Amino acid sequence: MIPLTLAQIAEITGGQLRGDPAAVVSGEVVIDSRRVGPGGLFAAVAGERADGHDFASAAVAAGAVAVLATRPVPVPSVLVGDVPAALAALAKFAIDALPAVAIAGITGSSGKTTTKDVAAQLVERLGPTIAPAGSFNNEFGHPLTVLRADAATRYLVLELSARGPGHIAYLCRVAPPRYGVVLNVGHAHAGEFGGLDQVARAKGELVEALPADGAAILNADDPRVLAMAARTAARVVTFGVDDRNAVIRAAGVRLDDLGRPSFTLLTPEGQAGVTLRLHGAHNVPDAVAAAALARELGLGLADIADGLCAAVARSRWRMEVRRREDGVTVINDAYNANPESVRAALQALRHLAQDGRGFAILGHMAELGEVSRASHEDIGEFAARAELAGLIAVGEEAAPILAGARRVRSWTGEALVVPDGTAALDALANQLKPGDVVLVKASRAAHLEGVAAELLISHGGATR
Ligand SMILES: Nc1ncnc2c1ncn2[C@@H]1O[C@H](COP(=O)(O)OP(=O)(O)OP(=O)(O)O)[C@@H](O)[C@H]1O
Ligand SMILES: [Mg+2]
C-alpha cells in the first residue's frame, strides 16, 4: 500500500485518532488478525462468530501500527463510525494517488473468480499486477485489495460482486475501472434481486461506470449481457464461444478425458491453439473473457495463448479433479452452487464418466428465492438425463432434486436423500469401482468440500 500516517488515515476516514499522528502505516490493511504483518493496519469488524475488536491488542503485538475500530480499544487506533465506509475512503484516496494503475473489473453471476484468476495470470505478463485472493469481491474484500496497490503497481484486476442494486456502482466509485468484463446473467442470488432482469440491471452498473476511453468487454452469447452495450459510454468488445460475430472467440472446443478444453482462439490479430488446465467446458467463456481483457491491456496473441495454456486454478474447490489410486475420479466443485454452475459441473461429470459411472453428491443451492424448489427439481431432471448412476441429495432442502430426477421415467440410477456429508460417504462406501467419477457440489454454507477431501483420503488422491 502507499504509506499513510495515522493523521492522514484519520483525516481521510473522518475518524478520531488515538495514537501517534506521525506513525506510518506501510504494510497491508487486513480484517483477519491472523494475517497482520509488520507496519500494517488492522480493521476490526464484528463477524458472526467473532468480533475483531477482541483481537486489537494481538494485532498490534503482531506488528500492526494501529487498529481501525468502531469502539475504543486499548491500542493505537482510528475510531470511525463504519469500517467498510472507512476502508472505501482509504482505498479511493490510495488509488487516486496512483493514476498510472489501469483498473479492470470483472462481474457476472458465475465464473468471476475463475476469470479473475486467469486474467491476472495473463496481465502479470505485462507488469506488476494486483488481484484479490479468492473471492475478495465485496465491500470489505474490494477496498482491501485496492489498498494493496503501490507505486510499482500497473494493473488492478478486480472481482466485483452484487447482492443488490447499487453494490457494483459503489465498488466502481471506490476504484473507478477503465475496463469492465461482464460474464453472464444467471440465477446466483437471483432470489435477493427479484429475477434475472434485476440481476442484469445490477451487473450492468459496471459498464455504466466506464469512461468513454475505456472498454466494455461483453459476452456475446448472453443476450442480457450483450444488451448492456446500450448502457455504456465505453467502446464495446464482445467475446464468445457460439456467437460468430464476437470479436474474440473460441472455436472448435473439445475436451480431453479429464474434461480439459482445447480450442482455437480467434482474434482480429490472428488465431492460436489453446489447451486449458482447467476442467469443464464452462471455463472456455471465462478464459476467452480473460483473453479479451488482456488484449485490451496490450498483451499480444502469442502471450495470451501461452498464458492461457499455463494458467492454473488459483482459488480452491472449483472443479478440482483428482484421480485416486484405485482409478476413481473425484471432482471437488464444492465452493458454491447455482443452477448454471451445477449444470456446468454435471456436464463435466458426464464427460469424465464416459468410461465409467457418474455419481453426484449435491447439496442445496442457496438464495434462489421463489424459484428455489423448481430450480432444484430442474437440476434433478438434468442429472437424470445425464444418465448418472447415482444421485445423492444432502439435506432436506436439496430433496426436490430427487423429485425432478424421478420425472425422467427412463432413468435407472439410484437416488437418495441423506442428512449430511458423512451419510453421503457411507452411501457410496464399497460401491465405487475403477473408472467411476464422483462430483461433490453445493452452496458454500453446506461445506461439502470436506466430503470431497474424505473421498480422497486413504485412496492416494493423486493429481493427474
Ligand atoms: N461461465 C460459467 N458458467 C457456469 N458456471 C461457471 C462458469 N464459470 C465458472 N463456473 C462455475 O461456477 C462456480 C463458481 O466459480 P467462480 O468461483 O469462478 O465464480 P464466482 O462468480 O466468483 O462465484 P462467487 O459469486 O461465489 O464469488 C464453480 O463451480 C465454477 O466451476
Ligand atoms: Mg468469486
Short mmCIF file of C-alpha atoms and ligand atoms in Angstrom, two decimals:
data_model
loop_
_atom_site.label_atom_id
_atom_site.label_comp_id
_atom_site.label_asym_id
_atom_site.label_seq_id
_atom_site.Cartn_x
_atom_site.Cartn_y
_atom_site.Cartn_z
CA MET A 1 0.00 0.00 0.00
CA ILE A 2 1.08 3.62 -0.32
CA PRO A 3 2.44 4.78 3.05
CA LEU A 4 -0.02 6.86 5.08
CA THR A 5 0.38 8.44 8.51
CA LEU A 6 -2.23 7.85 11.18
CA ALA A 7 -3.05 11.57 10.91
CA GLN A 8 -3.80 11.10 7.20
CA ILE A 9 -5.84 7.98 7.86
CA ALA A 10 -7.91 9.85 10.46
CA GLU A 11 -8.44 12.73 8.06
CA ILE A 12 -9.37 10.54 5.07
CA THR A 13 -11.82 8.46 7.08
CA GLY A 14 -13.18 11.33 9.18
CA GLY A 15 -12.11 9.24 12.18
CA GLN A 16 -10.84 10.09 15.64
CA LEU A 17 -7.15 9.45 16.16
CA ARG A 18 -5.95 7.76 19.34
CA GLY A 19 -2.23 7.38 18.89
CA ASP A 20 0.85 8.98 17.35
CA PRO A 21 -0.24 11.10 14.35
CA ALA A 22 3.18 10.65 12.71
CA ALA A 23 3.18 6.84 12.89
CA VAL A 24 3.22 5.45 9.35
CA VAL A 25 1.18 2.56 8.00
CA SER A 26 3.05 0.97 5.11
CA GLY A 27 2.05 -2.70 5.37
CA GLU A 28 -1.18 -4.42 4.37
CA VAL A 29 -4.62 -3.46 5.61
CA VAL A 30 -6.34 -6.64 6.81
CA ILE A 31 -9.51 -7.69 8.60
CA ASP A 32 -8.19 -11.12 9.60
CA SER A 33 -5.98 -10.61 12.66
CA ARG A 34 -4.03 -13.78 11.79
CA ARG A 35 -2.85 -12.07 8.60
CA VAL A 36 -1.47 -8.93 10.26
CA GLY A 37 2.06 -8.12 9.19
CA PRO A 38 4.64 -5.54 10.28
CA GLY A 39 3.62 -1.95 9.55
CA GLY A 40 0.05 -2.93 8.68
CA LEU A 41 -3.37 -1.67 9.70
CA PHE A 42 -5.91 -3.99 11.30
CA ALA A 43 -9.56 -3.20 10.56
CA ALA A 44 -11.75 -4.59 13.35
CA VAL A 45 -15.15 -5.84 12.23
CA ALA A 46 -17.76 -7.77 14.13
CA GLY A 47 -18.40 -11.04 12.31
CA GLU A 48 -20.92 -13.76 13.02
CA ARG A 49 -18.59 -15.77 15.21
CA ALA A 50 -16.00 -13.29 16.45
CA ASP A 51 -15.56 -9.56 16.98
CA GLY A 52 -12.32 -8.17 15.57
CA HIS A 53 -12.11 -5.66 18.41
CA ASP A 54 -11.25 -8.55 20.72
CA PHE A 55 -8.10 -9.12 18.66
CA ALA A 56 -6.94 -5.48 18.61
CA SER A 57 -4.10 -5.99 21.07
CA ALA A 58 -2.98 -9.21 19.38
CA ALA A 59 -2.93 -7.41 16.04
CA VAL A 60 -0.68 -4.66 17.37
CA ALA A 61 1.53 -7.26 19.05
CA ALA A 62 1.84 -8.94 15.65
CA GLY A 63 3.10 -5.71 14.08
CA ALA A 64 0.03 -3.62 13.20
CA VAL A 65 0.70 0.11 13.58
CA ALA A 66 -2.89 0.75 14.62
CA VAL A 67 -6.44 -0.55 14.53
CA LEU A 68 -9.36 0.86 12.56
CA ALA A 69 -12.22 0.39 15.01
CA THR A 70 -15.77 1.39 15.81
CA ARG A 71 -15.30 1.34 19.58
CA PRO A 72 -12.36 2.15 21.87
CA VAL A 73 -9.58 -0.43 22.02
CA PRO A 74 -6.53 -0.41 24.33
CA VAL A 75 -4.03 0.16 21.49
CA PRO A 76 -3.33 2.93 18.91
CA SER A 77 -6.45 3.34 16.80
CA VAL A 78 -8.56 5.42 14.46
CA LEU A 79 -12.19 5.35 15.60
CA VAL A 80 -14.71 5.50 12.78
CA GLY A 81 -18.47 5.15 12.52
CA ASP A 82 -18.41 2.49 9.83
CA VAL A 83 -15.45 0.29 8.90
CA PRO A 84 -16.44 -0.57 5.27
CA ALA A 85 -17.01 3.14 4.57
CA ALA A 86 -13.62 3.97 6.09
CA LEU A 87 -11.92 1.26 4.00
CA ALA A 88 -13.66 2.61 0.90
CA ALA A 89 -12.45 6.14 1.64
CA LEU A 90 -8.88 4.90 2.17
CA ALA A 91 -8.96 2.81 -0.99
CA LYS A 92 -10.31 5.70 -3.03
CA PHE A 93 -7.63 8.04 -1.70
CA ALA A 94 -4.89 5.49 -2.35
CA ILE A 95 -5.91 4.63 -5.90
CA ASP A 96 -6.47 8.29 -6.83
CA ALA A 97 -2.84 8.80 -5.84
CA LEU A 98 -1.77 6.11 -8.35
CA PRO A 99 -3.01 7.38 -11.75
CA ALA A 100 -0.70 5.01 -13.65
CA VAL A 101 -2.66 1.97 -12.48
CA ALA A 102 -5.08 0.52 -15.06
CA ILE A 103 -8.16 -0.80 -13.28
CA ALA A 104 -10.23 -3.69 -14.62
CA GLY A 105 -13.40 -5.01 -13.01
CA ILE A 106 -14.97 -8.41 -13.64
CA THR A 107 -18.56 -9.26 -12.79
CA GLY A 108 -21.20 -11.83 -13.66
CA SER A 109 -23.24 -14.49 -11.91
CA SER A 110 -20.78 -17.39 -12.35
CA GLY A 111 -17.09 -17.52 -13.12
CA LYS A 112 -15.84 -14.21 -11.70
CA THR A 113 -13.08 -15.78 -9.64
CA THR A 114 -12.06 -18.16 -12.42
CA THR A 115 -11.88 -15.32 -14.94
CA LYS A 116 -10.10 -13.03 -12.50
CA ASP A 117 -7.50 -15.70 -11.72
CA VAL A 118 -6.87 -16.46 -15.40
CA ALA A 119 -6.86 -12.77 -16.36
CA ALA A 120 -4.38 -11.97 -13.59
CA GLN A 121 -2.03 -14.68 -14.87
CA LEU A 122 -2.16 -13.07 -18.33
CA VAL A 123 -1.90 -9.46 -17.18
CA GLU A 124 1.07 -10.28 -14.92
CA ARG A 125 3.00 -10.75 -18.17
CA LEU A 126 2.53 -7.02 -18.85
CA GLY A 127 3.64 -5.69 -15.48
CA PRO A 128 3.09 -5.71 -11.72
CA THR A 129 -0.50 -6.74 -11.11
CA ILE A 130 -2.67 -6.84 -8.01
CA ALA A 131 -5.60 -9.22 -7.98
CA PRO A 132 -7.50 -10.47 -4.96
CA ALA A 133 -7.04 -13.90 -3.48
CA GLY A 134 -10.20 -15.99 -3.77
CA SER A 135 -13.47 -14.06 -3.90
CA PHE A 136 -12.46 -10.77 -2.26
CA ASN A 137 -15.26 -9.04 -4.11
CA ASN A 138 -17.50 -7.16 -1.66
CA GLU A 139 -17.45 -4.01 0.45
CA PHE A 140 -14.63 -5.49 2.55
CA GLY A 141 -12.54 -7.52 0.11
CA HIS A 142 -12.66 -4.97 -2.68
CA PRO A 143 -11.13 -1.99 -0.82
CA LEU A 144 -8.63 -4.27 0.92
CA THR A 145 -7.45 -5.44 -2.50
CA VAL A 146 -7.28 -1.91 -3.90
CA LEU A 147 -5.23 -0.85 -0.87
CA ARG A 148 -2.55 -3.42 -1.77
CA ALA A 149 -1.58 -1.32 -4.80
CA ASP A 150 1.55 0.79 -4.51
CA ALA A 151 3.79 2.93 -6.72
CA ALA A 152 5.11 -0.16 -8.52
CA THR A 153 1.62 -1.47 -9.42
CA ARG A 154 0.50 -1.16 -13.04
CA TYR A 155 -2.69 -3.24 -13.13
CA LEU A 156 -5.56 -4.00 -10.79
CA VAL A 157 -7.75 -6.96 -11.76
CA LEU A 158 -10.78 -6.84 -9.51
CA GLU A 159 -13.76 -9.13 -8.92
CA LEU A 160 -16.99 -7.23 -8.29
CA SER A 161 -19.98 -8.87 -6.66
CA ALA A 162 -23.53 -7.66 -6.13
CA ARG A 163 -26.26 -8.89 -3.84
CA GLY A 164 -28.49 -5.97 -4.69
CA PRO A 165 -28.81 -2.84 -6.80
CA GLY A 166 -26.14 -0.21 -6.28
CA HIS A 167 -23.49 -2.57 -4.92
CA ILE A 168 -21.37 -2.63 -8.07
CA ALA A 169 -21.84 1.10 -8.65
CA TYR A 170 -20.50 1.61 -5.13
CA LEU A 171 -17.42 -0.56 -5.74
CA CYS A 172 -16.82 1.32 -9.02
CA ARG A 173 -16.81 4.62 -7.15
CA VAL A 174 -14.14 3.28 -4.79
CA ALA A 175 -11.85 2.24 -7.67
CA PRO A 176 -13.16 3.53 -11.00
CA PRO A 177 -12.47 0.87 -13.65
CA ARG A 178 -11.48 1.69 -17.20
CA TYR A 179 -12.08 -1.88 -18.32
CA GLY A 180 -15.16 -3.87 -17.39
CA VAL A 181 -15.91 -7.54 -18.12
CA VAL A 182 -19.44 -8.93 -17.77
CA LEU A 183 -19.56 -12.72 -17.97
CA ASN A 184 -23.18 -13.77 -17.66
CA VAL A 185 -26.51 -13.07 -16.01
CA GLY A 186 -27.67 -16.13 -14.11
CA HIS A 187 -29.57 -17.25 -11.06
CA ALA A 188 -26.88 -16.74 -8.40
CA HIS A 189 -28.54 -14.61 -5.69
CA ALA A 190 -31.45 -14.06 -8.09
CA GLY A 191 -33.86 -14.51 -5.19
CA GLU A 192 -32.40 -11.48 -3.46
CA PHE A 193 -32.63 -9.41 -6.65
CA GLY A 194 -36.15 -10.45 -7.63
CA GLY A 195 -35.36 -12.00 -11.02
CA LEU A 196 -32.90 -12.11 -13.89
CA ASP A 197 -33.78 -8.67 -15.28
CA GLN A 198 -32.90 -7.16 -11.92
CA VAL A 199 -29.65 -9.15 -11.89
CA ALA A 200 -28.86 -7.69 -15.32
CA ARG A 201 -29.62 -4.16 -14.11
CA ALA A 202 -27.21 -4.60 -11.22
CA LYS A 203 -24.37 -6.28 -13.14
CA GLY A 204 -24.63 -3.60 -15.83
CA GLU A 205 -23.70 -0.94 -13.29
CA LEU A 206 -20.12 -1.93 -14.11
CA VAL A 207 -20.34 -0.84 -17.75
CA GLU A 208 -22.25 2.30 -16.77
CA ALA A 209 -19.26 3.30 -14.67
CA LEU A 210 -16.76 3.01 -17.55
CA PRO A 211 -15.35 6.15 -19.21
CA ALA A 212 -15.56 6.84 -22.95
CA ASP A 213 -11.92 5.86 -23.41
CA GLY A 214 -12.47 2.56 -21.63
CA ALA A 215 -13.65 -0.81 -22.90
CA ALA A 216 -16.75 -2.81 -22.02
CA ILE A 217 -15.97 -6.49 -22.61
CA LEU A 218 -19.29 -8.25 -23.05
CA ASN A 219 -20.35 -11.87 -23.56
CA ALA A 220 -22.00 -12.06 -26.99
CA ASP A 221 -23.54 -15.44 -26.11
CA ASP A 222 -25.65 -13.99 -23.29
CA PRO A 223 -28.38 -11.67 -24.61
CA ARG A 224 -28.78 -9.90 -21.27
CA VAL A 225 -25.06 -9.14 -21.23
CA LEU A 226 -24.90 -8.09 -24.88
CA ALA A 227 -27.79 -5.68 -24.27
CA MET A 228 -25.56 -3.83 -21.79
CA ALA A 229 -23.79 -2.33 -24.83
CA ALA A 230 -26.53 0.32 -24.78
CA ARG A 231 -25.67 1.28 -21.21
CA THR A 232 -22.04 2.28 -21.62
CA ALA A 233 -20.05 5.22 -22.93
CA ALA A 234 -17.07 2.90 -23.44
CA ARG A 235 -16.07 1.05 -26.59
CA VAL A 236 -17.70 -2.38 -26.70
CA VAL A 237 -15.61 -5.50 -27.29
CA THR A 238 -17.51 -8.77 -27.50
CA PHE A 239 -16.29 -12.26 -26.65
CA GLY A 240 -17.95 -15.60 -27.01
CA VAL A 241 -17.93 -19.24 -27.90
CA ASP A 242 -21.01 -19.74 -30.02
CA ASP A 243 -21.54 -16.27 -31.45
CA ARG A 244 -19.69 -15.95 -34.72
CA ASN A 245 -19.82 -12.16 -34.54
CA ALA A 246 -17.87 -11.96 -31.28
CA VAL A 247 -14.60 -10.06 -31.66
CA ILE A 248 -12.65 -12.57 -29.54
CA ARG A 249 -13.94 -16.11 -29.58
CA ALA A 250 -13.21 -19.78 -29.14
CA ALA A 251 -13.95 -22.20 -31.95
CA GLY A 252 -13.75 -25.97 -32.15
CA VAL A 253 -13.97 -26.61 -28.41
CA ARG A 254 -13.23 -30.22 -27.44
CA LEU A 255 -12.44 -31.86 -24.10
CA ASP A 256 -9.81 -34.41 -23.13
CA ASP A 257 -10.62 -37.38 -20.88
CA LEU A 258 -10.39 -35.22 -17.78
CA GLY A 259 -12.60 -32.53 -19.25
CA ARG A 260 -9.84 -30.06 -20.07
CA PRO A 261 -10.85 -27.92 -23.06
CA SER A 262 -8.82 -27.28 -26.19
CA PHE A 263 -9.94 -24.69 -28.72
CA THR A 264 -8.79 -22.21 -31.33
CA LEU A 265 -8.71 -18.64 -30.08
CA LEU A 266 -9.82 -16.32 -32.85
CA THR A 267 -8.90 -12.63 -32.63
CA PRO A 268 -8.66 -9.75 -35.13
CA GLU A 269 -4.86 -10.20 -34.93
CA GLY A 270 -4.95 -13.88 -35.86
CA GLN A 271 -5.62 -17.21 -34.23
CA ALA A 272 -3.88 -19.57 -31.84
CA GLY A 273 -4.43 -23.01 -30.34
CA VAL A 274 -5.14 -23.19 -26.61
CA THR A 275 -5.41 -26.08 -24.14
CA LEU A 276 -6.58 -25.14 -20.67
CA ARG A 277 -5.51 -26.79 -17.44
CA LEU A 278 -8.98 -26.10 -16.05
CA HIS A 279 -11.67 -28.76 -16.11
CA GLY A 280 -15.02 -28.28 -17.82
CA ALA A 281 -16.28 -26.56 -20.97
CA HIS A 282 -17.76 -23.73 -18.89
CA ASN A 283 -14.23 -22.43 -18.33
CA VAL A 284 -13.92 -21.60 -22.03
CA PRO A 285 -16.01 -18.40 -21.94
CA ASP A 286 -14.16 -17.39 -18.77
CA ALA A 287 -10.80 -17.93 -20.49
CA VAL A 288 -11.89 -16.06 -23.61
CA ALA A 289 -13.10 -13.15 -21.47
CA ALA A 290 -9.71 -13.08 -19.73
CA ALA A 291 -8.03 -13.10 -23.15
CA ALA A 292 -10.17 -10.19 -24.34
CA LEU A 293 -9.25 -8.17 -21.26
CA ALA A 294 -5.53 -8.91 -21.57
CA ARG A 295 -5.67 -7.95 -25.25
CA GLU A 296 -7.25 -4.59 -24.36
CA LEU A 297 -4.40 -4.01 -21.91
CA GLY A 298 -1.89 -4.64 -24.69
CA LEU A 299 -0.88 -8.31 -24.43
CA GLY A 300 -0.08 -9.90 -27.80
CA LEU A 301 -1.76 -13.01 -29.15
CA ALA A 302 1.22 -15.35 -28.62
CA ASP A 303 1.48 -14.33 -24.96
CA ILE A 304 -2.26 -14.62 -24.50
CA ALA A 305 -2.34 -18.15 -25.90
CA ASP A 306 0.75 -19.18 -23.97
CA GLY A 307 -0.65 -17.67 -20.78
CA LEU A 308 -4.00 -19.39 -21.18
CA CYS A 309 -2.28 -22.75 -21.60
CA ALA A 310 -0.20 -22.12 -18.48
CA ALA A 311 -2.97 -20.69 -16.28
CA VAL A 312 -3.86 -22.71 -13.21
CA ALA A 313 -6.82 -22.55 -10.83
CA ARG A 314 -5.59 -20.27 -8.06
CA SER A 315 -8.68 -20.48 -5.91
CA ARG A 316 -9.78 -23.70 -4.21
CA TRP A 317 -12.73 -26.05 -4.63
CA ARG A 318 -13.68 -25.05 -8.17
CA MET A 319 -13.69 -28.13 -10.37
CA GLU A 320 -10.68 -29.70 -8.68
CA VAL A 321 -10.28 -33.04 -10.43
CA ARG A 322 -8.25 -35.76 -8.69
CA ARG A 323 -7.87 -39.39 -9.70
CA ARG A 324 -7.49 -41.83 -6.82
CA GLU A 325 -5.03 -44.72 -6.89
CA ASP A 326 -7.93 -47.12 -7.37
CA GLY A 327 -8.99 -45.32 -10.57
CA VAL A 328 -11.96 -43.44 -9.09
CA THR A 329 -12.05 -39.75 -10.04
CA VAL A 330 -13.31 -37.10 -7.61
CA ILE A 331 -14.50 -33.65 -8.74
CA ASN A 332 -14.50 -31.18 -5.88
CA ASP A 333 -16.65 -28.25 -7.01
CA ALA A 334 -17.96 -27.55 -3.53
CA TYR A 335 -17.14 -23.84 -3.49
CA ASN A 336 -20.65 -22.74 -4.37
CA ALA A 337 -23.70 -23.73 -6.38
CA ASN A 338 -26.35 -22.10 -8.52
CA PRO A 339 -28.36 -23.61 -11.39
CA GLU A 340 -25.89 -22.61 -14.10
CA SER A 341 -22.80 -23.82 -12.28
CA VAL A 342 -24.44 -27.11 -11.23
CA ARG A 343 -25.45 -27.78 -14.84
CA ALA A 344 -21.91 -26.97 -15.97
CA ALA A 345 -20.49 -29.34 -13.36
CA LEU A 346 -22.93 -32.14 -14.26
CA GLN A 347 -21.96 -31.77 -17.91
CA ALA A 348 -18.31 -32.09 -16.96
CA LEU A 349 -19.16 -35.12 -14.78
CA ARG A 350 -20.93 -36.79 -17.65
CA HIS A 351 -17.94 -36.19 -19.89
CA LEU A 352 -15.45 -37.55 -17.36
CA ALA A 353 -17.59 -40.61 -16.68
CA GLN A 354 -17.74 -41.72 -20.30
CA ASP A 355 -15.97 -44.97 -19.45
CA GLY A 356 -17.48 -45.49 -16.02
CA ARG A 357 -20.34 -44.46 -13.82
CA GLY A 358 -21.12 -40.94 -12.69
CA PHE A 359 -22.25 -40.13 -9.14
CA ALA A 360 -23.25 -36.69 -7.88
CA ILE A 361 -23.40 -35.64 -4.24
CA LEU A 362 -25.38 -32.41 -4.38
CA GLY A 363 -26.25 -30.04 -1.57
CA HIS A 364 -28.84 -27.33 -1.95
CA MET A 365 -28.45 -24.13 -3.96
CA ALA A 366 -28.96 -21.12 -1.68
CA GLU A 367 -30.61 -17.75 -2.28
CA LEU A 368 -32.76 -18.65 -5.27
CA GLY A 369 -35.94 -17.16 -3.81
CA GLU A 370 -39.32 -18.31 -5.03
CA VAL A 371 -37.93 -20.36 -7.93
CA SER A 372 -35.84 -22.41 -5.49
CA ARG A 373 -37.97 -25.57 -5.48
CA ALA A 374 -38.47 -25.59 -9.25
CA SER A 375 -34.74 -24.95 -9.81
CA HIS A 376 -33.79 -27.92 -7.64
CA GLU A 377 -36.25 -30.12 -9.49
CA ASP A 378 -34.87 -28.98 -12.84
CA ILE A 379 -31.35 -29.84 -11.70
CA GLY A 380 -32.55 -33.32 -10.76
CA GLU A 381 -34.10 -33.77 -14.17
CA PHE A 382 -30.90 -32.56 -15.82
CA ALA A 383 -28.85 -35.01 -13.73
CA ALA A 384 -31.13 -37.91 -14.63
CA ARG A 385 -30.90 -37.04 -18.32
CA ALA A 386 -27.12 -37.09 -17.90
CA GLU A 387 -27.65 -40.78 -17.04
CA LEU A 388 -25.89 -40.69 -13.69
CA ALA A 389 -25.58 -43.98 -11.84
CA GLY A 390 -26.33 -42.31 -8.53
CA LEU A 391 -27.68 -39.03 -7.22
CA ILE A 392 -27.30 -38.23 -3.54
CA ALA A 393 -29.05 -35.12 -2.22
CA VAL A 394 -27.59 -33.85 1.04
CA GLY A 395 -30.10 -32.27 3.41
CA GLU A 396 -33.86 -31.80 3.19
CA GLU A 397 -33.51 -28.54 1.24
CA ALA A 398 -31.86 -30.50 -1.58
CA ALA A 399 -34.56 -33.19 -1.62
CA PRO A 400 -36.53 -31.63 -4.53
CA ILE A 401 -33.56 -32.61 -6.74
CA LEU A 402 -34.76 -36.20 -6.44
CA ALA A 403 -38.35 -35.33 -7.28
CA GLY A 404 -37.06 -33.76 -10.50
CA ALA A 405 -34.90 -36.78 -11.31
CA ARG A 406 -37.91 -39.09 -10.97
CA ARG A 407 -39.65 -37.11 -13.72
CA VAL A 408 -37.29 -38.87 -16.14
CA ARG A 409 -39.03 -42.23 -16.28
CA SER A 410 -36.33 -43.91 -18.32
CA TRP A 411 -33.68 -43.14 -15.70
CA THR A 412 -32.47 -46.24 -13.86
CA GLY A 413 -29.97 -44.63 -11.48
CA GLU A 414 -30.13 -44.75 -7.72
CA ALA A 415 -31.45 -41.72 -5.84
CA LEU A 416 -31.45 -40.95 -2.16
CA VAL A 417 -31.60 -38.11 0.35
CA VAL A 418 -29.16 -38.19 3.24
CA PRO A 419 -28.98 -35.84 6.23
CA ASP A 420 -25.30 -34.88 5.92
CA GLY A 421 -21.98 -35.41 4.19
CA THR A 422 -20.98 -38.34 6.39
CA ALA A 423 -24.13 -40.18 5.41
CA ALA A 424 -23.39 -39.42 1.75
CA LEU A 425 -19.95 -41.01 2.17
CA ASP A 426 -21.50 -44.03 3.86
CA ALA A 427 -23.95 -44.42 1.00
CA LEU A 428 -21.11 -44.54 -1.52
CA ALA A 429 -18.75 -46.68 0.53
CA ASN A 430 -17.94 -50.04 -1.11
CA GLN A 431 -19.84 -49.01 -4.24
CA LEU A 432 -17.14 -47.24 -6.21
CA LYS A 433 -15.17 -49.04 -8.91
CA PRO A 434 -12.27 -48.01 -11.16
CA GLY A 435 -13.50 -45.59 -13.82
CA ASP A 436 -16.27 -44.16 -11.66
CA VAL A 437 -16.45 -40.39 -11.17
CA VAL A 438 -17.94 -38.59 -8.16
CA LEU A 439 -18.93 -34.91 -8.26
CA VAL A 440 -19.35 -33.02 -4.97
CA LYS A 441 -21.17 -29.69 -5.21
CA ALA A 442 -23.28 -27.42 -3.03
CA SER A 443 -23.66 -23.88 -1.84
CA ARG A 444 -20.87 -22.62 0.41
CA ALA A 445 -22.99 -22.96 3.53
CA ALA A 446 -23.16 -26.75 3.10
CA HIS A 447 -19.34 -27.13 3.45
CA LEU A 448 -19.24 -30.25 1.31
CA GLU A 449 -15.56 -29.75 0.42
CA GLY A 450 -14.80 -31.98 3.40
CA VAL A 451 -16.74 -34.77 1.71
CA ALA A 452 -14.56 -34.50 -1.38
CA ALA A 453 -11.43 -34.49 0.79
CA GLU A 454 -12.70 -37.56 2.64
CA LEU A 455 -13.29 -39.37 -0.64
CA LEU A 456 -9.62 -38.84 -1.50
CA ILE A 457 -8.10 -39.63 1.91
CA SER A 458 -6.86 -43.22 2.17
CA HIS A 459 -7.08 -43.59 -1.58
CA GLY A 460 -4.00 -41.60 -2.57
CA GLY A 461 -5.88 -38.92 -4.46
CA ALA A 462 -3.04 -38.36 -6.88
CA THR A 463 -3.42 -35.39 -9.18
CA ARG A 464 -3.27 -36.03 -12.86
N1 LIG B 1 -19.07 -19.46 -17.26
C1 LIG B 1 -19.55 -20.27 -16.32
N2 LIG B 1 -20.80 -20.80 -16.41
C2 LIG B 1 -21.28 -21.63 -15.46
N3 LIG B 1 -20.59 -22.00 -14.36
C3 LIG B 1 -19.35 -21.50 -14.21
C4 LIG B 1 -18.77 -20.61 -15.18
N4 LIG B 1 -17.52 -20.30 -14.75
C5 LIG B 1 -17.34 -20.94 -13.58
N5 LIG B 1 -18.42 -21.66 -13.24
C6 LIG B 1 -18.63 -22.49 -12.02
O1 LIG B 1 -19.21 -21.63 -11.04
C7 LIG B 1 -18.70 -21.93 -9.74
C8 LIG B 1 -18.09 -20.70 -9.16
O2 LIG B 1 -17.00 -20.29 -9.97
P1 LIG B 1 -16.24 -18.95 -9.58
O3 LIG B 1 -15.80 -19.07 -8.17
O4 LIG B 1 -15.24 -18.67 -10.62
O5 LIG B 1 -17.47 -17.93 -9.70
P2 LIG B 1 -17.78 -16.58 -8.92
O6 LIG B 1 -18.64 -15.81 -9.85
O7 LIG B 1 -16.52 -15.95 -8.49
O8 LIG B 1 -18.60 -17.04 -7.64
P3 LIG B 1 -18.90 -16.15 -6.30
O9 LIG B 1 -20.11 -15.31 -6.64
O10 LIG B 1 -19.20 -17.18 -5.26
O11 LIG B 1 -17.70 -15.33 -6.00
C9 LIG B 1 -17.73 -23.08 -9.93
O12 LIG B 1 -18.44 -24.23 -9.66
C10 LIG B 1 -17.34 -22.97 -11.38
O13 LIG B 1 -16.96 -24.24 -11.88
MG MG B 2 -15.88 -15.40 -6.67
#
